[in-house]
Amino acid sequence: MRILSVMCMIAVVAVGCDRRSEAENEAPWIVDRFDDIKVIRYEVPGFEQLPLQEKELIYYLSEAAKCGRDILFDQNFKYNLPIRRTLETIYEHYEGDRTVPEWAALEKYLKKVWFANGIHHHYSNDKFVPEFSEAYFRAVASTIPAERFGELNGLFEEVCAAIFNPTLYKTKLNQAAGDDLIATSSNNYYAGVTQSEAERFYADMAAADAGNPEPVSYGLNSQLAKVDGRLQERVWKLGGMYSPAIEKIVYWLKKAATVAEEPQKTNIEALISYYETGDLKEFDRYNIGWVKDTVSNVDFVNGFIEDYGDPMGRKASWEANVNFMDREACHRTEVISENAQWFEDHSPVAPEYRKEKVKGVSAKVITVAMLGGDCYPATPIGINLPNADWIRKEYGSKSVTIDNITYAYDKAAHGNGFDEEFVLRAEDRERMEKYGKLADDLHTDLHECLGHGSGQLAPGVKGGELKSYGSTLEEARADLFGLYYLGDPKLVELGLVPSFDVAKAGYAHYIMNGLMTQLARIEPGKQVEESHMRNRKLIAEWCYEHGQADKVIEWVVQDGKRYVVVNDFEKLRALFGELLHEVQRIKSEGDYDAGKELVEQYAVKVDPDVHNEVLERYAALGIEPYGGFVNPEYELVEQDGRIVDVKIAYPANYVEQMLGYSKEYSFLPNRN
Ligand code: ZN
């Protein structure tokens, strides 16, 4: 899952916000569910309180974010636009029986196409298998007057073949070594080009630019096509490929520039210039300005950014995101950072392995206001850009976490039956309900802002001594630091938590996850490999064993089901401290043997009985593994020809939003 992989890669820092519980309305968080997907709505707390100028800026950037949707459909597969439009025409105009199973299957298929921005799964990249027959599809289409389909009539056979012929366009992205990855991937980044031709084309381009310390991202913003036997780039720019959509994007960016302040105004103008010229140097100029801008409250991403969809890792899909700073959540990370030295001085590790002078790291937390392109409906929960290596090295990168999205995920997970299934005691369930997210966010915060940066090595130890066990032990060290301080009275004193109950919620969930429920992500017969998962298992198993005499943690069987229960939270906290002491010693002294033993003994081996039980109980809950979002809607409020406000609304209808976007933000022809 992209969400999860993003979470693991950038090690999310999400900070909870209590004020939200008052602001949210009562509408359900999950607005639609089909196949393996749930669609969630998200709220934009704080939008109403923004100054008018920033609201207006968000409005214009949001319009720009919606205008590139067709680009992504076409990038994903050359027939995605006619397929989507044919399905939509049928969906809107079919007057026959909508109660038969085949119609339901057709509707589900369309929902999946909208979600994936095409006919291939957004995560697995495999082509969807329709659960309705081609005969049914043709029969339904034939009842609709031909003029409704317009130009689509001429593409109907291609559309049918793409949907129904299982041997065609099987995957959007093939990464199997040995195949011609371009010929076997059905994305639209290359046209009539073989892999070796593309490789040679870009190798030549790089060779011509050899020695340039500031190389552009060759090929990022174009389709490589063979035209009249010659390779050429069809650049995505004004007047180039995708021009009708880019014109609209530029139109709204220009509006945005009129209300933006410096340095943002200049950055937006650089982005416009890049869209106008297709010049990747302009894109770099924009990125440098963007990464240096840490003052603008409203921020955004709009362009050809990530190259995961190209097997060559070169062509970028179009994506957009509009956001503003979550000042309250940022305040929380600031409080923790400001007190970094206190936490270090009171840490339960050996005094010689504490840092004398510690510098807290602050992380920016944002509220997203609009998702577009490859960030919609499925979105990452963190952003770390730009991607160009030389810019990252010279100017750094911006790393942010999207709090209102993780909040919505959390809300959507409530009532999915998970807690009822796996948490035995009502008191634990209530505490998790009330404080679960706060505990989670604070723990992540302590882990990121302080945990990884804490401690010091003994003289002569370089780091790296722990080799393959290093990352698990490093995560364990940071997690233990966070767990230990989550239950410290200091957090109450700093006003970060109301009471020890927050720690109780966090501890009960952590131990249950580490001993049991995280196994749901492991395939039958496999061991624990991923270092974050190993770290959680290590901590939970070690604490279970070392607290056994006092029954600190207990396995309870009730009605044939296993549960994990924490009986003594204070003693558990002391165990976290003890283990932190030992893990810090191992790191500080580079004690490979002790580190290896700890990991091998506690973090790797899966009990097959527990594993099978978790998998069965998890499957019975029917929780969809993938999630995505519907966007809010913004409306300009005018008075006497002047804009006086921007209103926000939260539509809760996935189908209506998709059909609306297809009507109002669809600018590209069927074939590009
Ligand atoms: Zn970490």
XYZ file of C-alpha atoms and ligand atoms in Angstrom:
673
model
C 0.000 0.000 0.000
C 1.410 3.330 -1.013
C 0.163 4.903 2.192
C 2.008 2.366 4.277
C 5.156 2.490 2.263
C 5.174 6.246 2.524
C 4.607 5.918 6.219
C 7.590 3.627 6.600
C 9.857 5.611 4.330
C 9.504 8.980 5.886
C 8.613 7.738 9.352
C 5.601 9.851 9.888
C 5.332 12.573 12.438
C 1.684 13.231 13.019
C 0.509 15.338 15.876
C -2.958 15.131 17.287
C -5.329 17.979 17.706
C -7.941 17.951 20.403
C -9.789 20.968 19.060
C -10.853 18.847 16.107
C -13.207 16.726 18.125
C -15.318 19.812 18.712
C -15.215 21.064 15.154
C -16.113 17.888 13.318
C -19.663 17.302 12.214
C -21.586 14.100 12.658
C -21.579 12.819 9.081
C -19.987 9.379 8.636
C -16.316 9.358 7.706
C -16.560 6.555 5.170
C -18.600 7.776 2.213
C -18.293 4.739 -0.053
C -16.871 1.223 -0.098
C -16.396 -1.166 -2.995
C -14.060 -4.022 -3.805
C -10.886 -3.544 -1.710
C -11.445 0.210 -1.354
C -12.948 2.530 1.190
C -13.500 6.186 0.361
C -13.214 8.593 3.264
C -13.939 12.292 3.581
C -11.470 14.588 5.295
C -12.060 17.895 7.037
C -9.978 21.051 6.833
C -9.876 22.436 10.377
C -8.670 26.006 10.600
C -9.687 26.969 7.064
C -12.427 29.338 8.210
C -9.998 31.198 10.461
C -7.475 31.909 7.691
C -7.175 35.472 6.403
C -9.178 36.145 3.231
C -6.047 36.462 1.107
C -4.906 32.959 2.066
C -8.370 31.518 1.515
C -8.373 33.023 -1.943
C -4.911 31.629 -2.627
C -6.116 28.178 -1.572
C -9.129 28.551 -3.847
C -7.015 29.328 -6.940
C -4.434 26.644 -6.181
C -7.243 24.146 -5.612
C -8.714 24.917 -9.011
C -5.260 24.380 -10.524
C -5.053 21.086 -8.611
C -8.232 19.776 -10.216
C -7.357 20.728 -13.803
C -4.728 18.020 -14.364
C -6.892 14.991 -13.598
C -7.192 13.970 -17.268
C -3.415 14.127 -17.675
C -2.950 11.350 -15.146
C -5.650 9.196 -16.760
C -3.865 9.483 -20.091
C -0.415 8.936 -18.591
C -1.613 5.729 -16.965
C -2.906 4.231 -20.219
C -3.661 5.644 -23.664
C -7.313 4.461 -23.694
C -8.200 5.455 -20.129
C -9.967 8.662 -21.142
C -12.267 7.085 -23.762
C -12.920 4.172 -21.404
C -13.858 6.481 -18.522
C -16.048 8.635 -20.764
C -17.805 5.658 -22.350
C -18.573 4.223 -18.913
C -19.774 7.603 -17.639
C -22.030 8.098 -20.638
C -23.590 4.700 -20.008
C -23.832 5.356 -16.289
C -25.669 8.622 -16.769
C -27.989 7.704 -19.624
C -28.882 4.036 -19.306
C -32.610 3.730 -18.827
C -32.824 -0.052 -18.492
C -32.902 -2.230 -15.391
C -30.408 -1.031 -12.790
C -31.268 -3.712 -10.264
C -29.568 -6.660 -11.975
C -26.191 -7.931 -10.706
C -24.419 -7.103 -13.966
C -25.341 -3.429 -13.625
C -23.981 -3.439 -10.076
C -20.782 -4.975 -11.441
C -20.538 -2.277 -14.110
C -21.037 0.444 -11.520
C -18.363 -1.106 -9.304
C -15.999 -1.254 -12.263
C -16.529 2.451 -12.971
C -15.923 3.308 -9.312
C -12.665 1.374 -9.489
C -11.624 3.156 -12.695
C -12.239 6.535 -11.064
C -10.295 5.493 -7.999
C -7.301 4.151 -9.903
C -7.359 6.925 -12.524
C -7.615 4.164 -15.085
C -8.260 0.469 -15.631
C -5.235 -0.766 -13.689
C -5.193 -1.148 -9.905
C -3.574 1.891 -8.271
C -1.322 -0.258 -6.134
C -0.821 -3.657 -7.775
C -0.894 -2.121 -11.306
C -2.795 -5.169 -12.624
C -5.652 -4.643 -15.052
C -9.094 -4.912 -13.461
C -11.138 -7.971 -14.330
C -14.702 -6.858 -15.128
C -17.428 -8.882 -13.405
C -19.884 -8.232 -16.233
C -19.773 -9.719 -19.718
C -18.783 -7.991 -22.909
C -22.164 -8.991 -24.360
C -23.941 -7.215 -21.498
C -21.753 -4.134 -21.930
C -22.459 -3.960 -25.667
C -26.175 -4.525 -25.124
C -26.396 -1.750 -22.537
C -24.405 0.652 -24.725
C -26.605 -0.075 -27.730
C -29.709 1.204 -25.909
C -28.187 4.667 -25.630
C -28.545 7.046 -28.609
C -25.294 7.169 -30.579
C -25.119 10.975 -30.424
C -24.614 10.720 -26.645
C -21.273 9.045 -27.326
C -20.152 11.569 -29.936
C -16.515 10.958 -30.861
C -16.420 7.957 -28.547
C -18.306 5.944 -31.179
C -15.132 5.673 -33.215
C -13.218 4.240 -30.248
C -15.785 1.751 -28.974
C -13.969 -1.336 -30.309
C -10.678 -0.244 -28.719
C -12.519 0.396 -25.454
C -14.093 -3.078 -25.481
C -10.797 -4.757 -26.301
C -8.996 -2.902 -23.524
C -11.606 -3.779 -20.921
C -12.394 -7.362 -21.911
C -9.422 -8.930 -23.698
C -7.395 -10.453 -20.851
C -4.257 -10.786 -22.971
C -4.028 -7.054 -23.691
C -2.534 -4.358 -21.438
C -2.175 -6.770 -18.521
C -0.170 -4.472 -16.297
C 0.447 -0.759 -16.129
C 3.929 -1.269 -14.772
C 6.060 -4.361 -15.290
C 9.299 -4.477 -13.304
C 10.297 -8.096 -13.926
C 13.970 -8.168 -14.837
C 14.656 -9.643 -18.258
C 11.460 -8.406 -19.940
C 11.342 -5.373 -22.197
C 9.881 -3.249 -19.416
C 8.551 -0.600 -21.755
C 6.912 -2.963 -24.212
C 5.290 -4.987 -21.419
C 4.081 -1.991 -19.385
C 0.918 -0.401 -20.708
C 1.405 3.081 -19.287
C 1.600 5.896 -21.815
C 5.061 7.285 -21.061
C 6.556 5.713 -24.179
C 4.980 5.235 -27.604
C 6.377 2.768 -30.103
C 9.737 2.689 -28.317
C 11.692 -0.303 -27.013
C 13.498 -0.325 -23.699
C 16.952 -0.367 -25.270
C 16.054 2.537 -27.566
C 14.852 4.584 -24.592
C 17.933 3.712 -22.564
C 20.223 4.766 -25.395
C 18.273 7.976 -25.955
C 18.690 9.116 -22.369
C 22.234 7.808 -22.005
C 23.189 10.005 -24.965
C 21.429 12.971 -23.405
C 23.260 12.478 -20.103
C 26.598 11.999 -21.880
C 26.164 15.302 -23.698
C 25.676 16.962 -20.298
C 28.444 15.047 -18.471
C 30.210 16.944 -15.737
C 27.318 19.325 -15.131
C 26.955 19.480 -11.334
C 23.356 20.611 -11.696
C 21.835 18.157 -14.176
C 18.152 18.523 -14.986
C 15.840 15.530 -14.539
C 16.102 14.333 -18.151
C 12.859 13.103 -19.606
C 10.785 13.989 -16.551
C 8.076 15.932 -18.390
C 7.591 14.241 -21.726
C 6.418 11.181 -23.582
C 9.189 9.530 -25.598
C 7.696 8.617 -28.964
C 8.870 7.280 -32.286
C 7.617 9.600 -34.996
C 8.485 8.790 -38.623
C 11.143 6.389 -37.412
C 12.825 8.993 -35.201
C 12.751 9.221 -31.414
C 11.470 12.462 -30.028
C 10.146 13.831 -26.773
C 6.600 15.115 -26.800
C 6.945 17.633 -23.985
C 4.087 18.267 -21.555
C 3.859 22.038 -21.755
C 1.817 24.884 -23.119
C 1.482 24.198 -26.841
C 2.847 20.682 -26.375
C 1.271 17.397 -25.295
C -1.530 17.901 -22.724
C -1.673 21.607 -23.571
C -5.462 22.036 -23.091
C -5.185 20.939 -19.444
C -1.932 22.805 -18.827
C -3.524 26.029 -20.132
C -6.138 25.771 -17.389
C -3.555 24.959 -14.734
C -1.534 28.008 -15.784
C -4.666 30.178 -15.807
C -5.347 29.367 -12.134
C -1.677 29.605 -11.123
C -1.633 33.126 -12.561
C -4.653 33.984 -10.432
C -2.838 32.510 -7.440
C 0.225 34.651 -8.136
C -1.916 37.799 -7.869
C -2.744 37.085 -4.222
C 0.501 35.368 -3.154
C 3.254 37.212 -1.309
C 6.993 36.920 -1.711
C 8.851 34.630 -1.893
C 5.902 32.502 -2.974
C 4.832 34.843 -5.766
C 8.193 34.470 -7.518
C 8.038 30.696 -7.061
C 4.604 30.464 -8.616
C 5.861 32.543 -11.529
C 8.792 30.144 -11.952
C 6.362 27.239 -12.066
C 4.248 29.034 -14.661
C 7.346 29.681 -16.735
C 8.197 25.979 -16.547
C 4.711 24.995 -17.717
C 4.959 27.548 -20.515
C 8.375 26.490 -21.775
C 8.729 22.877 -20.646
C 12.282 23.853 -19.680
C 13.443 21.581 -16.855
C 15.935 24.232 -15.707
C 12.921 26.341 -14.851
C 11.536 23.428 -12.877
C 14.764 23.301 -10.865
C 14.609 27.061 -10.288
C 11.080 26.609 -9.007
C 12.098 23.700 -6.741
C 14.976 25.620 -5.206
C 12.690 28.538 -4.449
C 10.077 26.175 -3.081
C 12.410 24.333 -0.745
C 13.849 27.605 0.554
C 10.399 29.000 1.302
C 9.695 28.036 4.893
C 7.609 31.092 5.723
C 4.511 30.841 3.537
C 1.558 29.549 5.504
C -0.163 28.173 2.413
C 1.934 25.780 0.348
C 1.321 23.466 -2.595
C 2.619 20.859 -5.009
C 1.532 21.010 -8.650
C 3.323 19.267 -11.468
C 5.058 16.175 -12.817
C 6.653 14.960 -9.614
C 6.985 11.234 -8.840
C 8.392 8.650 -11.234
C 7.134 5.427 -9.583
C 4.855 4.777 -12.568
C 7.655 4.551 -15.137
C 9.612 1.276 -15.167
C 12.648 3.353 -16.186
C 12.087 5.698 -13.214
C 12.238 8.776 -15.411
C 8.768 10.021 -16.414
C 6.730 11.699 -13.698
C 3.016 11.452 -13.127
C 1.042 14.634 -12.628
C 0.005 15.348 -9.050
C -1.219 18.197 -6.900
C -1.716 19.029 -3.253
C -2.716 22.307 -1.589
C -2.105 22.762 2.125
C -1.468 25.153 4.981
C 0.421 24.911 8.227
C -1.230 23.344 11.246
C 0.124 25.834 13.751
C -1.347 24.170 16.803
C 0.178 20.811 15.916
C 3.486 22.483 15.090
C 3.327 24.097 18.519
C 3.292 20.633 20.084
C 6.467 19.564 18.304
C 8.023 22.878 19.349
C 7.258 22.230 23.022
C 8.898 18.824 22.780
C 11.888 20.248 20.926
C 12.341 23.075 23.423
C 12.527 20.557 26.253
C 14.818 18.175 24.428
C 17.648 18.644 26.936
C 15.419 17.813 29.907
C 14.320 14.564 28.266
C 17.907 13.640 27.476
C 19.139 14.410 31.012
C 16.419 12.262 32.579
C 16.648 9.363 30.162
C 17.075 5.935 31.807
C 20.253 5.161 29.850
C 23.718 5.086 31.399
C 24.885 8.686 32.052
C 27.980 8.301 29.885
C 25.742 7.466 26.896
C 23.550 10.552 27.210
C 24.184 13.529 24.978
C 25.570 16.545 26.761
C 24.062 19.008 24.341
C 21.020 17.916 22.392
C 19.237 19.745 19.626
C 15.605 18.910 19.017
C 14.376 18.488 15.493
C 11.124 20.192 14.653
C 8.828 18.763 12.040
C 6.212 20.623 10.085
C 2.655 19.427 10.254
C 0.200 20.498 7.594
C -3.504 20.456 6.869
C -4.348 19.477 3.338
C -7.025 21.524 1.559
C -7.135 19.820 -1.856
C -5.805 16.645 -3.469
C -5.333 16.240 -7.207
C -3.872 13.986 -9.885
C -1.760 11.169 -8.492
C -2.628 12.280 -4.919
C -6.340 11.715 -5.487
C -8.286 9.804 -4.295
C -5.425 7.725 -2.823
C -2.881 9.997 -1.200
C 0.408 9.727 0.650
C 0.266 11.016 4.240
C 3.616 12.729 4.070
C 5.551 14.787 1.567
C 9.298 14.849 1.138
C 10.426 16.875 -1.885
C 12.045 17.857 -4.208
C 13.400 14.671 -5.789
C 16.446 15.990 -7.660
C 19.517 14.707 -5.776
C 21.716 17.729 -6.343
C 19.016 20.101 -5.079
C 18.490 17.971 -1.972
C 22.216 17.976 -1.305
C 22.668 21.674 -1.867
C 19.397 23.119 -0.587
C 17.833 20.333 1.473
C 14.293 19.062 1.253
C 10.967 19.767 2.854
C 9.435 17.025 4.933
C 5.893 17.391 6.166
C 3.127 15.261 7.579
C -0.513 15.650 6.643
C -2.377 15.541 9.911
C -5.982 15.896 8.761
C -5.548 12.907 6.459
C -4.186 10.610 9.177
C -6.936 11.937 11.404
C -9.579 10.968 8.842
C -8.020 7.512 8.448
C -8.163 7.091 12.181
C -11.790 8.197 12.319
C -12.706 5.885 9.456
C -11.122 2.953 11.277
C -13.375 3.552 14.263
C -16.248 1.158 14.311
C -14.650 -1.246 11.843
C -14.805 -3.898 14.571
C -11.045 -4.104 15.092
C -10.987 -2.978 18.725
C -13.990 -5.138 19.608
C -12.306 -8.147 18.033
C -8.853 -7.796 19.546
C -9.144 -5.696 22.717
C -10.571 -7.743 25.592
C -11.296 -5.178 28.297
C -13.846 -2.403 27.879
C -11.657 0.007 29.879
C -8.843 -0.426 27.335
C -11.216 0.070 24.432
C -12.567 3.263 25.969
C -9.101 4.669 26.594
C -8.009 3.811 23.043
C -11.124 5.442 21.662
C -10.495 8.586 23.662
C -6.716 8.889 23.585
C -5.521 6.466 20.919
C -4.617 9.018 18.285
C -3.087 11.467 20.744
C -0.950 8.670 22.193
C 0.063 7.555 18.726
C 0.948 11.042 17.555
C 2.900 11.939 20.674
C 4.762 8.671 20.564
C 5.709 9.230 16.927
C 6.688 12.757 17.802
C 8.952 11.737 20.661
C 10.360 8.983 18.459
C 11.192 11.382 15.606
C 12.006 14.671 17.314
C 14.002 13.220 20.199
C 14.446 9.427 20.102
C 16.617 9.071 17.030
C 18.721 12.058 18.024
C 19.299 10.994 21.618
C 22.287 9.255 23.146
C 25.941 9.126 22.181
C 28.513 6.540 21.225
C 31.427 5.435 23.385
C 34.837 6.756 22.290
C 36.136 4.736 19.350
C 32.728 3.408 18.296
C 31.807 4.612 14.819
C 28.255 3.339 14.348
C 27.566 0.656 11.765
C 28.940 -2.075 14.085
C 25.473 -3.598 14.434
C 25.315 -4.236 10.677
C 22.045 -5.853 9.553
C 20.602 -5.587 13.071
C 21.320 -1.870 13.199
C 18.066 -0.550 11.782
C 15.827 -2.732 13.961
C 17.766 -1.744 17.076
C 17.763 1.905 16.041
C 13.988 1.860 15.628
C 13.676 0.068 18.969
C 15.805 2.724 20.632
C 13.648 5.543 19.258
C 10.403 3.703 20.018
C 11.486 2.936 23.583
C 12.458 6.550 24.139
C 8.975 7.550 22.994
C 7.199 4.863 25.025
C 9.126 5.649 28.182
C 8.364 9.371 28.020
C 4.774 8.934 26.891
C 4.088 7.858 30.492
C 6.239 10.531 32.149
C 4.539 13.100 34.442
C 6.580 15.701 32.542
C 4.133 15.445 29.638
C 1.252 16.398 31.930
C 3.330 19.254 33.317
C 4.036 20.514 29.783
C 0.323 20.382 29.017
C 0.783 17.826 26.244
C -1.469 15.190 27.837
C -4.225 15.405 30.466
C -3.165 12.288 32.416
C -1.392 8.910 32.488
C -4.454 7.474 30.725
C -2.975 8.574 27.397
C 0.049 6.365 28.047
C -2.202 3.483 29.111
C -4.022 3.710 25.784
C -0.750 3.831 23.878
C 0.905 1.005 25.855
C -2.038 -1.402 25.570
C -2.217 -0.854 21.829
C 1.523 -1.090 21.302
C 1.887 -4.385 23.136
C -1.171 -5.934 21.465
C 0.159 -4.870 18.073
C 3.689 -6.075 18.741
C 2.670 -9.478 20.111
C -0.285 -10.162 17.903
C -2.171 -7.915 15.494
C 0.706 -6.687 13.320
C 1.068 -10.302 12.185
C -1.942 -9.628 9.937
C 0.517 -8.030 7.504
C 2.731 -11.134 7.316
C 2.002 -13.868 4.789
C 1.434 -17.391 6.182
C 4.693 -19.225 6.744
C 6.840 -16.078 6.661
C 8.871 -14.562 9.504
C 9.049 -10.905 10.506
C 11.462 -9.075 8.172
C 10.650 -5.368 8.098
C 12.651 -3.442 10.698
C 9.802 -1.367 12.155
C 7.776 -4.536 12.668
C 10.763 -6.365 14.127
C 11.338 -3.530 16.532
C 7.751 -3.647 17.816
C 7.899 -7.397 18.256
C 11.244 -7.152 20.022
C 9.933 -4.651 22.555
C 6.622 -6.434 23.164
C 8.128 -9.936 23.499
C 11.001 -8.770 25.706
C 8.647 -6.927 28.051
C 6.298 -9.902 28.132
C 9.095 -12.244 29.174
C 10.773 -9.911 31.648
C 7.485 -9.017 33.299
C 6.225 -12.586 33.525
C 6.923 -13.011 37.256
C 4.634 -10.035 37.997
C 2.188 -10.810 35.158
C 2.790 -7.333 33.761
C 1.510 -8.560 30.387
C -0.767 -11.573 30.065
C -2.155 -13.767 27.302
C -5.818 -14.432 28.081
C -7.970 -16.951 26.242
C -11.685 -16.279 26.232
C -14.314 -18.094 24.153
C -11.520 -19.758 22.209
C -9.865 -16.461 21.262
C -6.514 -15.127 22.374
C -6.118 -11.636 23.807
C -3.180 -9.619 25.090
C -3.798 -7.726 28.319
C -1.528 -5.291 30.173
C -2.070 -5.629 33.924
C 0.471 -3.154 35.262
C 1.193 -0.052 33.198
C 3.675 1.478 35.659
C 5.781 -1.675 35.723
C 5.570 -1.850 31.943
C 6.955 1.674 31.747
C 9.855 0.620 33.996
C 10.516 -2.307 31.642
C 10.617 0.089 28.669
C 13.248 2.066 30.601
C 15.286 -1.062 31.339
C 15.258 -2.196 27.740
C 16.120 1.317 26.523
C 19.112 1.250 28.861
C 20.290 -2.020 27.297
C 19.588 -1.084 23.665
C 21.416 2.231 24.128
C 24.363 0.350 25.663
C 24.430 -2.021 22.693
C 24.455 0.891 20.265
C 26.918 3.012 22.232
C 29.375 0.130 22.594
C 28.702 -1.360 19.164
C 27.971 -4.715 20.849
C 27.073 -6.755 17.769
C 26.666 -10.097 19.556
C 24.240 -8.755 22.147
C 22.280 -6.900 19.477
C 22.059 -9.974 17.296
C 20.860 -12.106 20.183
C 18.185 -9.612 21.157
C 16.797 -9.397 17.639
C 17.015 -13.107 16.844
C 15.479 -14.128 20.145
C 12.562 -11.687 20.297
C 11.961 -9.967 16.964
C 11.880 -12.515 14.166
C 10.180 -15.848 14.828
C 6.429 -16.050 14.351
C 4.298 -18.480 16.345
C 2.256 -20.148 13.567
C -0.781 -20.755 15.810
C -1.038 -17.124 16.854
C -0.363 -16.039 13.287
C -3.117 -18.198 11.793
C -5.586 -17.062 14.397
C -4.823 -13.386 13.706
C -5.144 -13.878 9.955
C -8.510 -15.619 10.329
C -9.981 -13.096 12.734
C -8.706 -10.218 10.618
C -10.182 -11.648 7.426
C -13.550 -12.147 9.134
C -13.721 -8.407 9.855
C -13.628 -7.593 6.134
C -11.617 -4.388 6.533
C -10.710 -2.892 3.143
C -6.947 -2.645 2.812
C -6.923 0.512 0.640
C -8.333 3.952 1.317
C -8.792 7.187 -0.566
C -10.599 10.486 -0.173
C -13.237 12.805 -1.503
C -12.206 16.455 -1.570
C -13.973 19.356 0.087
C -15.502 22.020 -2.148
C -14.705 25.722 -2.124
C -16.869 28.569 -3.313
C -16.032 32.237 -3.759
C -18.425 34.601 -2.016
C -18.713 37.910 -3.876
C -20.273 41.198 -2.906
C -20.459 44.189 -5.229
C -18.005 42.464 -7.560
C -15.465 41.907 -4.802
C -14.475 38.613 -3.219
C -15.382 38.823 0.458
C -15.017 35.212 1.575
C -14.387 31.629 0.488
C -16.821 29.017 1.739
C -15.900 25.401 2.336
C -18.300 22.465 2.129
C -17.851 18.743 2.660
C -19.663 16.713 0.036
C -20.039 13.078 0.985
C -20.854 11.512 -2.368
C -17.998 9.843 -4.204
C -19.935 9.231 -7.431
C -21.180 12.819 -7.632
C -17.698 14.216 -7.081
C -16.213 12.007 -9.787
C -18.946 12.786 -12.295
C -18.654 16.481 -11.428
C -14.886 16.495 -11.969
C -15.360 14.681 -15.282
C -17.740 17.414 -16.411
C -16.017 20.509 -15.097
C -12.338 19.643 -15.107
C -11.987 17.504 -18.206
C -10.006 19.315 -20.874
C -8.137 16.717 -22.886
C -9.271 14.991 -26.080
C -9.839 11.224 -26.055
C -6.478 10.527 -27.628
C -3.403 12.615 -26.948
Zn 12.275 5.742 13.338
